[in-house]
XYZ file of C-alpha atoms in Angstrom:
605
model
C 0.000 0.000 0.000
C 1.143 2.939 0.149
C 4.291 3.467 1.972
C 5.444 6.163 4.990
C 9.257 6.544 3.639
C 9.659 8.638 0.900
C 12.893 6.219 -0.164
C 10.470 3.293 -0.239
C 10.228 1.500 -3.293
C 7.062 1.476 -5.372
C 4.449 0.180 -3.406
C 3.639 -2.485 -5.935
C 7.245 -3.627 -5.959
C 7.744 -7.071 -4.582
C 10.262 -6.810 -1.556
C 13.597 -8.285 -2.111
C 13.872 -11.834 -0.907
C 16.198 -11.563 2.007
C 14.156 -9.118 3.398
C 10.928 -11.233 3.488
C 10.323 -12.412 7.458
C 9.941 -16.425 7.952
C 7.010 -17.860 7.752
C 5.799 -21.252 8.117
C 5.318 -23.539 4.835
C 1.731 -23.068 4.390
C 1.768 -19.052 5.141
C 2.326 -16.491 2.931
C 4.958 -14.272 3.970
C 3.979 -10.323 5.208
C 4.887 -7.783 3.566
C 7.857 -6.379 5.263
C 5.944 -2.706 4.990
C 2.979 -3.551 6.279
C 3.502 -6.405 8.910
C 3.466 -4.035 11.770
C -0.261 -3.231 10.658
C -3.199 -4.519 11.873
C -4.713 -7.504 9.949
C -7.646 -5.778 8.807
C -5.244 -3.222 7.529
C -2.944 -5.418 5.306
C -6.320 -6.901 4.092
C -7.012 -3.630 2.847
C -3.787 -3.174 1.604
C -3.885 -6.878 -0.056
C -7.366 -6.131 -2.129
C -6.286 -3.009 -2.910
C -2.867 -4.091 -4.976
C -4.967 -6.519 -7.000
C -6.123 -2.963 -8.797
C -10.077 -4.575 -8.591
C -11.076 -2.488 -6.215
C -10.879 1.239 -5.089
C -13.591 1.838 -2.611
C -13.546 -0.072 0.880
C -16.185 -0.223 3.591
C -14.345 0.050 7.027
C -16.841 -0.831 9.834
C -16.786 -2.245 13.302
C -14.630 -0.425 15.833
C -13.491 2.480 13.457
C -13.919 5.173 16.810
C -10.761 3.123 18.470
C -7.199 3.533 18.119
C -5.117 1.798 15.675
C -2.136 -0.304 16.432
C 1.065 0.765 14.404
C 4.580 2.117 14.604
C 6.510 5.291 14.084
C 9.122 5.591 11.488
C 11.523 4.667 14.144
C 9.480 1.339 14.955
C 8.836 2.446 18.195
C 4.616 1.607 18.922
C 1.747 3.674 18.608
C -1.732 3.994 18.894
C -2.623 6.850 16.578
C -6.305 7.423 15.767
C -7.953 5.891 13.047
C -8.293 9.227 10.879
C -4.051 10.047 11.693
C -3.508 6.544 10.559
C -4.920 6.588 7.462
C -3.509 10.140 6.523
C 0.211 9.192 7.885
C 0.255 5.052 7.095
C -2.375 3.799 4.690
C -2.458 6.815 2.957
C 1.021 8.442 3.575
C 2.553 8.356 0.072
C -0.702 10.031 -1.437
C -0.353 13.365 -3.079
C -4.173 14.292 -1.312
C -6.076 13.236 1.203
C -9.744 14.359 1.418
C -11.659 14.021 4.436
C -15.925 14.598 4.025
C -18.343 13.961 6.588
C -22.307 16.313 6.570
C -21.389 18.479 9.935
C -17.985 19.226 8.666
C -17.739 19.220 4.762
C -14.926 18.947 3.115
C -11.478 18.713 4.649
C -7.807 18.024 4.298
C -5.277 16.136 5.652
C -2.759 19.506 5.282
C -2.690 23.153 3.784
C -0.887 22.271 0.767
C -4.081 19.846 -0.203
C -6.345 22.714 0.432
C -4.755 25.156 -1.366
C -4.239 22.824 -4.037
C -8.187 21.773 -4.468
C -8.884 25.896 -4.725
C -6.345 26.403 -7.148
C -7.683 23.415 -9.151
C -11.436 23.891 -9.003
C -10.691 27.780 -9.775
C -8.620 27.409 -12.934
C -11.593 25.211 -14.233
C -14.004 28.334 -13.612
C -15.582 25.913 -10.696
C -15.311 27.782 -7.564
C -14.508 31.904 -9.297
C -17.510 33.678 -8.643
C -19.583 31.201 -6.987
C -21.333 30.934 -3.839
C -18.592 28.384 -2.978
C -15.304 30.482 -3.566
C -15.147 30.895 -0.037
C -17.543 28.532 1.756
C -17.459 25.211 0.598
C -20.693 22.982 0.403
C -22.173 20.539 3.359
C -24.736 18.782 1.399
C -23.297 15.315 -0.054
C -24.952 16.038 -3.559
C -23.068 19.733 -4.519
C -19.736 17.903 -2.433
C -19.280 15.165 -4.359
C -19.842 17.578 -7.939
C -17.252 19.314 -6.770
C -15.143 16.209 -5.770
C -15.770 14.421 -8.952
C -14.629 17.241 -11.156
C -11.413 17.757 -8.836
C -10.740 14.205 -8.991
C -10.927 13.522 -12.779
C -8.427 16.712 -13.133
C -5.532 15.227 -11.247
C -6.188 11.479 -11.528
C -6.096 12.422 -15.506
C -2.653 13.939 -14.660
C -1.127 11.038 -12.530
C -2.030 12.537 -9.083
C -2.268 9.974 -6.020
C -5.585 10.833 -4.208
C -7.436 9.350 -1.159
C -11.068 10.123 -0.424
C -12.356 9.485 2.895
C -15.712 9.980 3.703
C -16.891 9.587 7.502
C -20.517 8.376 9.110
C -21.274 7.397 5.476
C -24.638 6.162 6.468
C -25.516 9.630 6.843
C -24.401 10.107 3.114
C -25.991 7.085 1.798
C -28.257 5.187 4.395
C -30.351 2.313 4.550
C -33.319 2.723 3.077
C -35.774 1.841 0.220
C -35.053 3.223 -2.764
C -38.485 5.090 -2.949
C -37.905 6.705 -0.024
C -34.686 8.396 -1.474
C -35.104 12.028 -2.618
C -33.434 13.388 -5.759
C -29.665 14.752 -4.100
C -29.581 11.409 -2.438
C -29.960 9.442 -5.296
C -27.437 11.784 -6.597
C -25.006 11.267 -4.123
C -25.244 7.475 -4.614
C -25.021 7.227 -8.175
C -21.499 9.524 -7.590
C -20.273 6.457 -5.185
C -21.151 4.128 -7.098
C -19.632 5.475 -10.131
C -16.226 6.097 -8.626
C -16.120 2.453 -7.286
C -16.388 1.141 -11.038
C -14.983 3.856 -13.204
C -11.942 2.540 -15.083
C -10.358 6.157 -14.459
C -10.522 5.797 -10.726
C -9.194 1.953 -10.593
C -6.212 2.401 -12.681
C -5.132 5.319 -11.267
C -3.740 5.568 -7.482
C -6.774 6.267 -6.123
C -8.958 5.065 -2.617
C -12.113 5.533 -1.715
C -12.724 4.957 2.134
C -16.876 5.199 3.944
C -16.368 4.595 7.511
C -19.449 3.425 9.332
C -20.092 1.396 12.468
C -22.831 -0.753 10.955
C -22.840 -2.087 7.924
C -26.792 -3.085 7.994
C -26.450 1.047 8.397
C -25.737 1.471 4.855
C -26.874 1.554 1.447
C -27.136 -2.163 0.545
C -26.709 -1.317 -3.392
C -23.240 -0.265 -2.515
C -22.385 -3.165 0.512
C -23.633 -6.135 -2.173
C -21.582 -4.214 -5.013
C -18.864 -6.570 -6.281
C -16.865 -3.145 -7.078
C -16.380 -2.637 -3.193
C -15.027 -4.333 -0.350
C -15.745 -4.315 3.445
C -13.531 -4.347 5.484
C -14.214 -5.280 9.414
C -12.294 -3.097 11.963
C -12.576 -6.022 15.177
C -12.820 -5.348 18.726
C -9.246 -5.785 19.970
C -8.515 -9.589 21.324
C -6.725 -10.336 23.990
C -3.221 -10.810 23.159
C -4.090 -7.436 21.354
C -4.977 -5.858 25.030
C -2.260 -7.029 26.505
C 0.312 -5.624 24.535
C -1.732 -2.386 24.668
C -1.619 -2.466 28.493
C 2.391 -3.505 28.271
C 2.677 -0.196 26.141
C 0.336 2.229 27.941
C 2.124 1.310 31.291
C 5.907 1.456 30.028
C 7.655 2.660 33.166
C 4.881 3.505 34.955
C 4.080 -0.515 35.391
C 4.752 -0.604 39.700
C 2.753 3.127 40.110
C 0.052 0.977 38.453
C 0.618 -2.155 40.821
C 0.740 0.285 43.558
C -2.574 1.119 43.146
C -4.095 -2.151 41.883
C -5.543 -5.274 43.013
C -5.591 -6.339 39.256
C -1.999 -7.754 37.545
C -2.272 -6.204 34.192
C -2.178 -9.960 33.290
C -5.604 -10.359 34.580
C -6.655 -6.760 33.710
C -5.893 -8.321 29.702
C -7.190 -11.448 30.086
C -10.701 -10.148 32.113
C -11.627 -6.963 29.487
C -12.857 -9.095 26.712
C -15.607 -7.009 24.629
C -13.720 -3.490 25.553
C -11.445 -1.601 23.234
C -8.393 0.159 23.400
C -10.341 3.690 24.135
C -11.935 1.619 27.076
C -8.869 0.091 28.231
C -7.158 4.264 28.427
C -10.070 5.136 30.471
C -9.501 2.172 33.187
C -5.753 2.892 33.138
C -5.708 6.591 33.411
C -8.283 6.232 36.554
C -5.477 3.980 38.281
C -2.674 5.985 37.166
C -3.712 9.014 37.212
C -6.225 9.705 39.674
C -5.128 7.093 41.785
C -8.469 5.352 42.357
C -7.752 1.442 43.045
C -8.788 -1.215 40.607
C -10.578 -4.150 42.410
C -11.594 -7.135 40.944
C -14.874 -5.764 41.715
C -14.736 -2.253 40.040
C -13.141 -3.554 36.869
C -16.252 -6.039 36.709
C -18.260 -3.117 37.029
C -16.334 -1.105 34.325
C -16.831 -3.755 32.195
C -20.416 -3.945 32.495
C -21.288 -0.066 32.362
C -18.983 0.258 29.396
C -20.444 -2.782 27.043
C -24.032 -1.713 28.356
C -23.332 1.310 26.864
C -21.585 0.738 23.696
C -24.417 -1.830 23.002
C -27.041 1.369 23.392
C -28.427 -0.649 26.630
C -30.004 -3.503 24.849
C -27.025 -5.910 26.682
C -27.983 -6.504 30.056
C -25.321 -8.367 31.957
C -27.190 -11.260 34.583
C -25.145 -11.141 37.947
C -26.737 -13.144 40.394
C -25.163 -15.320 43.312
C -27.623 -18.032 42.790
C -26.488 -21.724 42.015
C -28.315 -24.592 40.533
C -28.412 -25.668 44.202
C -31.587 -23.534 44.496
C -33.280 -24.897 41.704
C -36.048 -27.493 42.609
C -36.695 -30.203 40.868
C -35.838 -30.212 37.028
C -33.100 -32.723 37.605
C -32.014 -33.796 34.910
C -31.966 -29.956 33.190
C -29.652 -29.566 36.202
C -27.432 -32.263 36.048
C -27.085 -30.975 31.721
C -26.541 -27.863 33.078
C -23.177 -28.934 35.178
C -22.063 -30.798 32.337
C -22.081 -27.640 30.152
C -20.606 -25.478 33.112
C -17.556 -28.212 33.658
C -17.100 -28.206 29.774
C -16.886 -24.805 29.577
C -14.645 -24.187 32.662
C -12.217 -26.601 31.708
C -11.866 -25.430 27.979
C -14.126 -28.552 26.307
C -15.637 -25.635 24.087
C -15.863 -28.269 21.673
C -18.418 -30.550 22.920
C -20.615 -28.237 23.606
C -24.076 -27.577 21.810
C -24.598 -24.250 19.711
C -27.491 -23.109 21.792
C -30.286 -24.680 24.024
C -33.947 -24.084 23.447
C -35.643 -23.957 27.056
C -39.427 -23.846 26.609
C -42.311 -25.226 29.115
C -45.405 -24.126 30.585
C -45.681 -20.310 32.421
C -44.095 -20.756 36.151
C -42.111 -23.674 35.775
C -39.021 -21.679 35.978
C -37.454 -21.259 32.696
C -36.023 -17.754 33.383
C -34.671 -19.060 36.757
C -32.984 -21.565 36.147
C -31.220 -19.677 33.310
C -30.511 -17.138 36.162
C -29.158 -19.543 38.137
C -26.820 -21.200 35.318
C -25.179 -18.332 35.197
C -23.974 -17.990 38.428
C -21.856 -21.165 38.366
C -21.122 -21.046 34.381
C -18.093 -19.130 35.500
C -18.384 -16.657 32.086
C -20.548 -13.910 31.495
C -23.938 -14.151 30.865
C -25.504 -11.424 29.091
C -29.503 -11.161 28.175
C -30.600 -9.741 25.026
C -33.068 -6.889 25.077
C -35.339 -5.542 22.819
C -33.334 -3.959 20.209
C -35.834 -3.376 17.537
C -37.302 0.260 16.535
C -39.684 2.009 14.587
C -36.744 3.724 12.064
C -35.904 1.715 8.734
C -32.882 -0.104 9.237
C -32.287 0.715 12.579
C -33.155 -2.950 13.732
C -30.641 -4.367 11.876
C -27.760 -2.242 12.511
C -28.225 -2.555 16.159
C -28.167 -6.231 16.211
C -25.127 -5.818 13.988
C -23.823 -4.139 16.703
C -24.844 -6.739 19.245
C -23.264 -9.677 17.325
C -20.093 -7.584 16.689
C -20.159 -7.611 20.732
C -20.834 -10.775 21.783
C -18.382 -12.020 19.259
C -15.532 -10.152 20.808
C -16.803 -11.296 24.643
C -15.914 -14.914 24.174
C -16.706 -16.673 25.772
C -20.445 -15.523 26.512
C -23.593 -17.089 27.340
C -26.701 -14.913 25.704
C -30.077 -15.391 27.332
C -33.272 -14.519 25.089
C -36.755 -14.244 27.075
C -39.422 -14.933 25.315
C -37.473 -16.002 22.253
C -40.748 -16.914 20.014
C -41.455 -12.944 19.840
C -37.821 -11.336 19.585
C -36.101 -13.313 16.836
C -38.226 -13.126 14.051
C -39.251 -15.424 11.425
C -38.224 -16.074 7.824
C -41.477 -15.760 6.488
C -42.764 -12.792 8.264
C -44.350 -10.137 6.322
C -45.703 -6.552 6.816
C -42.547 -4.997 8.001
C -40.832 -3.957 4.951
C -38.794 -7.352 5.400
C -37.404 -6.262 8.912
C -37.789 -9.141 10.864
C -36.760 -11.466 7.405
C -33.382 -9.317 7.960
C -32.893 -9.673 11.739
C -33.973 -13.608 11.224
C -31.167 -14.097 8.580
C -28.495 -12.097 10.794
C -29.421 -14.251 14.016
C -29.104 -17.715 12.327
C -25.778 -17.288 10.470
C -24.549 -15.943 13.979
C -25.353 -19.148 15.529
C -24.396 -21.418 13.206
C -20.926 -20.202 12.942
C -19.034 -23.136 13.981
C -15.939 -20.421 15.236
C -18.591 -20.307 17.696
C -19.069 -23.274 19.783
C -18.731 -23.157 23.126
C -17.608 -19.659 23.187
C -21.153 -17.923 22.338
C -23.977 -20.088 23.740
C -27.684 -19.236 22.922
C -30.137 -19.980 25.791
C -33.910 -19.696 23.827
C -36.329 -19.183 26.274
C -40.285 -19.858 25.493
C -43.324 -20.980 26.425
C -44.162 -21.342 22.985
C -41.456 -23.229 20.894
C -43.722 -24.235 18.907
C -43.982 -20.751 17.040
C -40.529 -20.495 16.893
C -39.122 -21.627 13.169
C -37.799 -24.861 12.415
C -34.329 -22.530 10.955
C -33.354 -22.027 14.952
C -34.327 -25.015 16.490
C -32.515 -26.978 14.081
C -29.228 -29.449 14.965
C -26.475 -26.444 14.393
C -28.385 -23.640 16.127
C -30.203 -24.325 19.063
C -29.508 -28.055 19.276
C -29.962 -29.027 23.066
C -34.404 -28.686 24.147
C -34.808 -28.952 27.774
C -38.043 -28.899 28.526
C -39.583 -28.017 32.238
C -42.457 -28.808 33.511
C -44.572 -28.432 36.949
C -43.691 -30.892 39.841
C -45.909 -33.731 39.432
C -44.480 -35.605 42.852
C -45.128 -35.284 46.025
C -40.840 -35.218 46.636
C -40.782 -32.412 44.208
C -43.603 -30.199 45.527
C -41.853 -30.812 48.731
C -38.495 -29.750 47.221
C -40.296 -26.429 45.319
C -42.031 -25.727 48.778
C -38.721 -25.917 50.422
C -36.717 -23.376 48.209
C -39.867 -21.144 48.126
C -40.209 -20.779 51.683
C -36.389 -19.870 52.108
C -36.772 -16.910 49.225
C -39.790 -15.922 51.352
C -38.754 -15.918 55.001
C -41.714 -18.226 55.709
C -40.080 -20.767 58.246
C -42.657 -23.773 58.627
C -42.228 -27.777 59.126
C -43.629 -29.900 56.218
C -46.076 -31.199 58.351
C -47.740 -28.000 58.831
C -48.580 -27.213 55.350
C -51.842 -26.973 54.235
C -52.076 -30.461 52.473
C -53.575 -28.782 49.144
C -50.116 -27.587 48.202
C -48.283 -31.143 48.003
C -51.109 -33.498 47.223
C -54.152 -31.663 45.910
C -55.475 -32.539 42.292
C -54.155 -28.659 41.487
C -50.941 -28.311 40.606
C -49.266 -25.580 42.258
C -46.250 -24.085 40.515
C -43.349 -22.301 41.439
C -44.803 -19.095 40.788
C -48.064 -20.300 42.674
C -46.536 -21.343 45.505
C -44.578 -17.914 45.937
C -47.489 -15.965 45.716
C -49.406 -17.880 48.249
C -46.615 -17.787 50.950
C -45.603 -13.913 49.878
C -49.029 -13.393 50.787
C -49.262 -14.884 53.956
C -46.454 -12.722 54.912
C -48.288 -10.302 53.725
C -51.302 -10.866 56.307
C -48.770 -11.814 59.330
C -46.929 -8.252 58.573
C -50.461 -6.923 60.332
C -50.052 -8.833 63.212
C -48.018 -8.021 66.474
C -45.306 -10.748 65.532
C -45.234 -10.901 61.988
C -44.674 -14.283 62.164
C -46.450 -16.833 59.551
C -48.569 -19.425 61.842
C -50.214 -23.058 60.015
C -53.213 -21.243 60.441
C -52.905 -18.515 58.552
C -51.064 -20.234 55.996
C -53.884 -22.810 55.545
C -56.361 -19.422 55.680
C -54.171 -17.564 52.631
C -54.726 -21.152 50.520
C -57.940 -20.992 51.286
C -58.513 -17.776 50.089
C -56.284 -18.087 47.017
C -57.772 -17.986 43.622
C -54.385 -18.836 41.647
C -55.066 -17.448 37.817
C -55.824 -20.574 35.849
C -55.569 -20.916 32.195
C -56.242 -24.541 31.753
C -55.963 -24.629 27.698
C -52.986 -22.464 27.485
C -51.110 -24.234 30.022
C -52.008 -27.711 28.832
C -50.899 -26.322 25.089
C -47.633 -25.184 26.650
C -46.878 -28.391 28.400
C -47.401 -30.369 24.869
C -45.222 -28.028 23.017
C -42.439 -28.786 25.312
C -43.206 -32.561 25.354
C -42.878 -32.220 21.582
C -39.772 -29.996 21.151
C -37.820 -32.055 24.466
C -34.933 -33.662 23.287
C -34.100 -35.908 26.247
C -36.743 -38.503 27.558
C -35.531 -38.486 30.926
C -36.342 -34.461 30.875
C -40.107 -35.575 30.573
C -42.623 -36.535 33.804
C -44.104 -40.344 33.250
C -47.273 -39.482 32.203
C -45.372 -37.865 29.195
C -42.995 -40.774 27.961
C -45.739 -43.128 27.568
C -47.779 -41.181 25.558
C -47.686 -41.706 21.463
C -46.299 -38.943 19.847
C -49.045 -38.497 17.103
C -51.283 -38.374 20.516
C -49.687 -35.744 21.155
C -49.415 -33.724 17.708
C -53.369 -34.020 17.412
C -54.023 -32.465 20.790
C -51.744 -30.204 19.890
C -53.359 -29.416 16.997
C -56.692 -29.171 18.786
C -55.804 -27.252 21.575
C -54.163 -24.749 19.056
C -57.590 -24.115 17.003
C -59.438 -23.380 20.633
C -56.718 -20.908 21.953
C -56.820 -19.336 18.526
């Protein structure tokens, strides 16, 4: 690419062969000019030298700092606008910056004066409104770039073009919704990205944009661009970052640290190198001591926020140990946790699907998974709007996340609703879009074991074959309400402790371990939160076996007899384990099943 060194040779020359570093058999050897850039960066450079291509798509963490070196190889972490002007694009004649609040800038005065002096001998700028205020609108810009850029391209001129928060420029959007200058403005990009002037000539065309979904699609699907993904720094990449940023300053950080930088790299996964300044300059410089504790709190407030709040991170001191019943989801559960601790990433599913009837604890047993999974757990919010191609670009942005957290555990509530569905119409294909994104995301085999999908429903039977498939969400547990008299012993137990109601076995009302009703988790917490309720009146406070046996009494638990019973078949149906299902399940036939299924679906509907 181009080249810093003004002595460099041409940057199309192959390097001599003495020069070139080792590399092992079956790897190509880096260029010696670029191997102290950034992957994504010689990628760039790579595409670019097969003279295809001229305009690149940089998106991802483009807001960062950029990993390089000076011309005297010491490091550096420029930002990403000082590293294209002084790296990528050093040996360029002109650099042109554009973004709408700014307009058109340059990289020095010479450019500037340059781009007057051109513009004005062509009777373009003499006279006009724009002699001395140059346009903002992308349409009247790019008229004046594209005259500007034919003039010295035509006379051998080297010329970069960057133009930032292009989705402002050219956005997502239908094209009927586009107005004239828009339309304009895209027909100019997409011209220079296929123009045989512009790709034999030393010329670059740059959009930066977080989100690619952001974009005009016409110009992302173009086979006369490429995109380029900027990733969240890993952590080998942190660590020398931290090794850097602490250069003799390394014991007035340990001074004032519980953390070993060590474990400040190998904890931060999901935060950038921005992020990473802001931790370090609170130790160093205000002298405010990292815990284990703050940094996990750092961690969450900044990945909260760079996801726009629609990442929730699930801390909870909970353990499986409070979960009643559900014993074999339990004993799965440990497996996965042990696999995952010990680094068995590899025989782990994709993603579970939990579903069962309302109650039965889905949710918290999730919630209690993740306090013994011993990685972060993370639940996905809503993250749809109203705005055209908002959606998309923030579960673009969600992925991007998660996919730099590894490894994560995702929780989805109410997963039937929030994911989508292939065939879904009446949203200007919105949730066809967000369906497509999710899937590839979880079939990416780079991601076993290190992002694991936990579906949650009480419906998996609206959810689309696509994510419940072997690949995706491969592992159903199914949960159900305790149909023994040990297990509504065990429920009663662990509901009573989360209540404060202290009472022997033997003093429970009988109607909540062997009654024809079954109570469920949910029931049974309401009935005892509600006899504390009553005994708060009382001198004592204290719940009595009377009163308890009064509050059942008086209970009129919400009953939804068809739903539930529709519920409880759709998990029968979707479970994957027989020993996940009660006994009055495994000995009914499974076409039993599908045609009360069936008819339980026409009541409801």
């Amino acid at each position: 690419m181009s080249m810093p060194e003004p002595e460099s040779p041409e940057p199309d020359a192959a390097p001599p062969a003495d020069e070139a570093p080792e590399a092992a058999p079956d790897t190509p050897p880096l260029d010696p000019y670029t191997a102290h850039y950034p992957p994504w960066a010689r990628e760039l450079a790579r595409k670019y030298f097969t003279k295809t291509v001229s305009t690149f798509i940089l998106h991802g963490d483009i807001r960062d700092v950029v990993p390089t070196e000076d011309r005297d190889g010491a490091r550096i972490y420029p930002p990403l606008r000082r590293f294209l002007t002084d790296d990528l694009f050093a040996a360029r004649d002109v650099v042109v910056f554009y973004d709408r609040s700014a307009g058109i800038h340059f990289a020095d005065a010479a450019s500037r004066r340059d781009f007057s002096r051109a513009l004005a001998g062509e009777e373009r700028l003499a006279g006009t409104e724009y002699e001395n205020n140059l346009p903002k609108a992308p349409n009247k810009v790019f008229e004046l770039l594209e005259d500007y850029f034919r003039l010295r391209l035509s006379n051998g001129t080297r010329v970069a073009c960057v133009i930032d928060y292009a989705e402002t420029v050219a956005p997502m959007a239908e094209a009927s919704m586009y107005s004239a200058p828009d339309r304009q403005s895209l027909v100019y990009l997409q011209k220079w990205s296929r123009d045989s002037l512009f790709l034999e000539s030393d010329f670059t065309l740059t959009l930066l944009t977080e989100n690619l979904t952001d974009l005009n699609q016409q110009l992302v699907q173009s086979p006369h661009t490429a995109e380029i993904y900027v990733p969240i720094p890993e952590g080998d990449d942190r660590q020398a970052y931290i090794d850097w940023a602490l250069d003799e300053r390394g014991d007035r950080f340990r001074a004032h640290s519980d953390v070993s930088p060590e474990a400040l790299a190998q904890n931060t996964a999901g935060l950038n190198y921005t992020q990473l300044r802001t931790i370090l300059a609170d130790v160093l410089e205000n002298q405010n001591r990292l815990t284990a504790a703050t940094l996990s709190d750092l961690k969450k407030e900044f990945i909260e926020a760079e996801a726009y709040g629609m990442l929730e991170f699930i801390e909870t001191d909970n353990s499986l140990d409070l979960i009643a019943g559900h014993t074999e989801a339990k004993r799965h559960l440990r497996q996965a946790a042990h696999a995952v601790q010990t680094g068995q990433h590899d025989v782990l599913p994709m993603g579970y699907l939990v579903s069962g009837p309302v109650g039965c604890g889905k949710t918290f047993l999730i919630n209690c998974f993740a306090g013994e999974i011993g990685i972060p757990m993370v639940k996905l919010k809503n993250f749809r709007s109203q705005w055209q191609g908002v959606t998309e670009g923030n579960l673009e942005k969600i992925l991007n996340l998660l996919e730099a957290m590894t490894p994560v555990a995702v929780m989805i509530d109410e997963a039937d609703a929030a994911l989508g569905d292939r065939d879904a119409q009446g949203d200007s294909g919105v949730s066809q879009r967000v369906f497509s994104q999710i899937v590839s995301f979880m079939s990416d085999p780079a991601h076993r074991g290190r992002v694991i999908f936990f579906l949650v429903t009480a419906r998996p039977d609206l959810m689309p074959v696509d994510l419940k498939r072997q690949g995706r969400a491969e592992e159903h547990l199914s949960l159900f309400y305790p149909h023994t008299r040990a297990d509504r012993e065990e429920l009663l137990r662990v509901m009573m402790r989360r209540t404060g109601v202290d009472l022997p076995i033997e003093a429970v009302p009988p109607e909540l371990l062997e009654g024809e009703r079954t109570y469920s988790g949910a029931d049974m917490e309401a009935v005892l939160t509600r006899a504390a309720f009553r005994a708060a009146g009382s001198n004592d406070g204290t719940v009595t076996p009377a009163l308890l046996q009064e509050t059942v009494n008086d209970f009129i638990p919400p009953t939804y007899p068809t739903e539930v019973e529709l519920q409880q078949l759709a998990a029968v149906l979707e479970c994957t384990s027989r020993d996940l299902l009660p006994e009055r399940f495994r000995s009914m036939k499974r076409e039993e099943v599908v045609e009360r299924l069936e008819q339980l679906k026409r009541m409801v509907d």
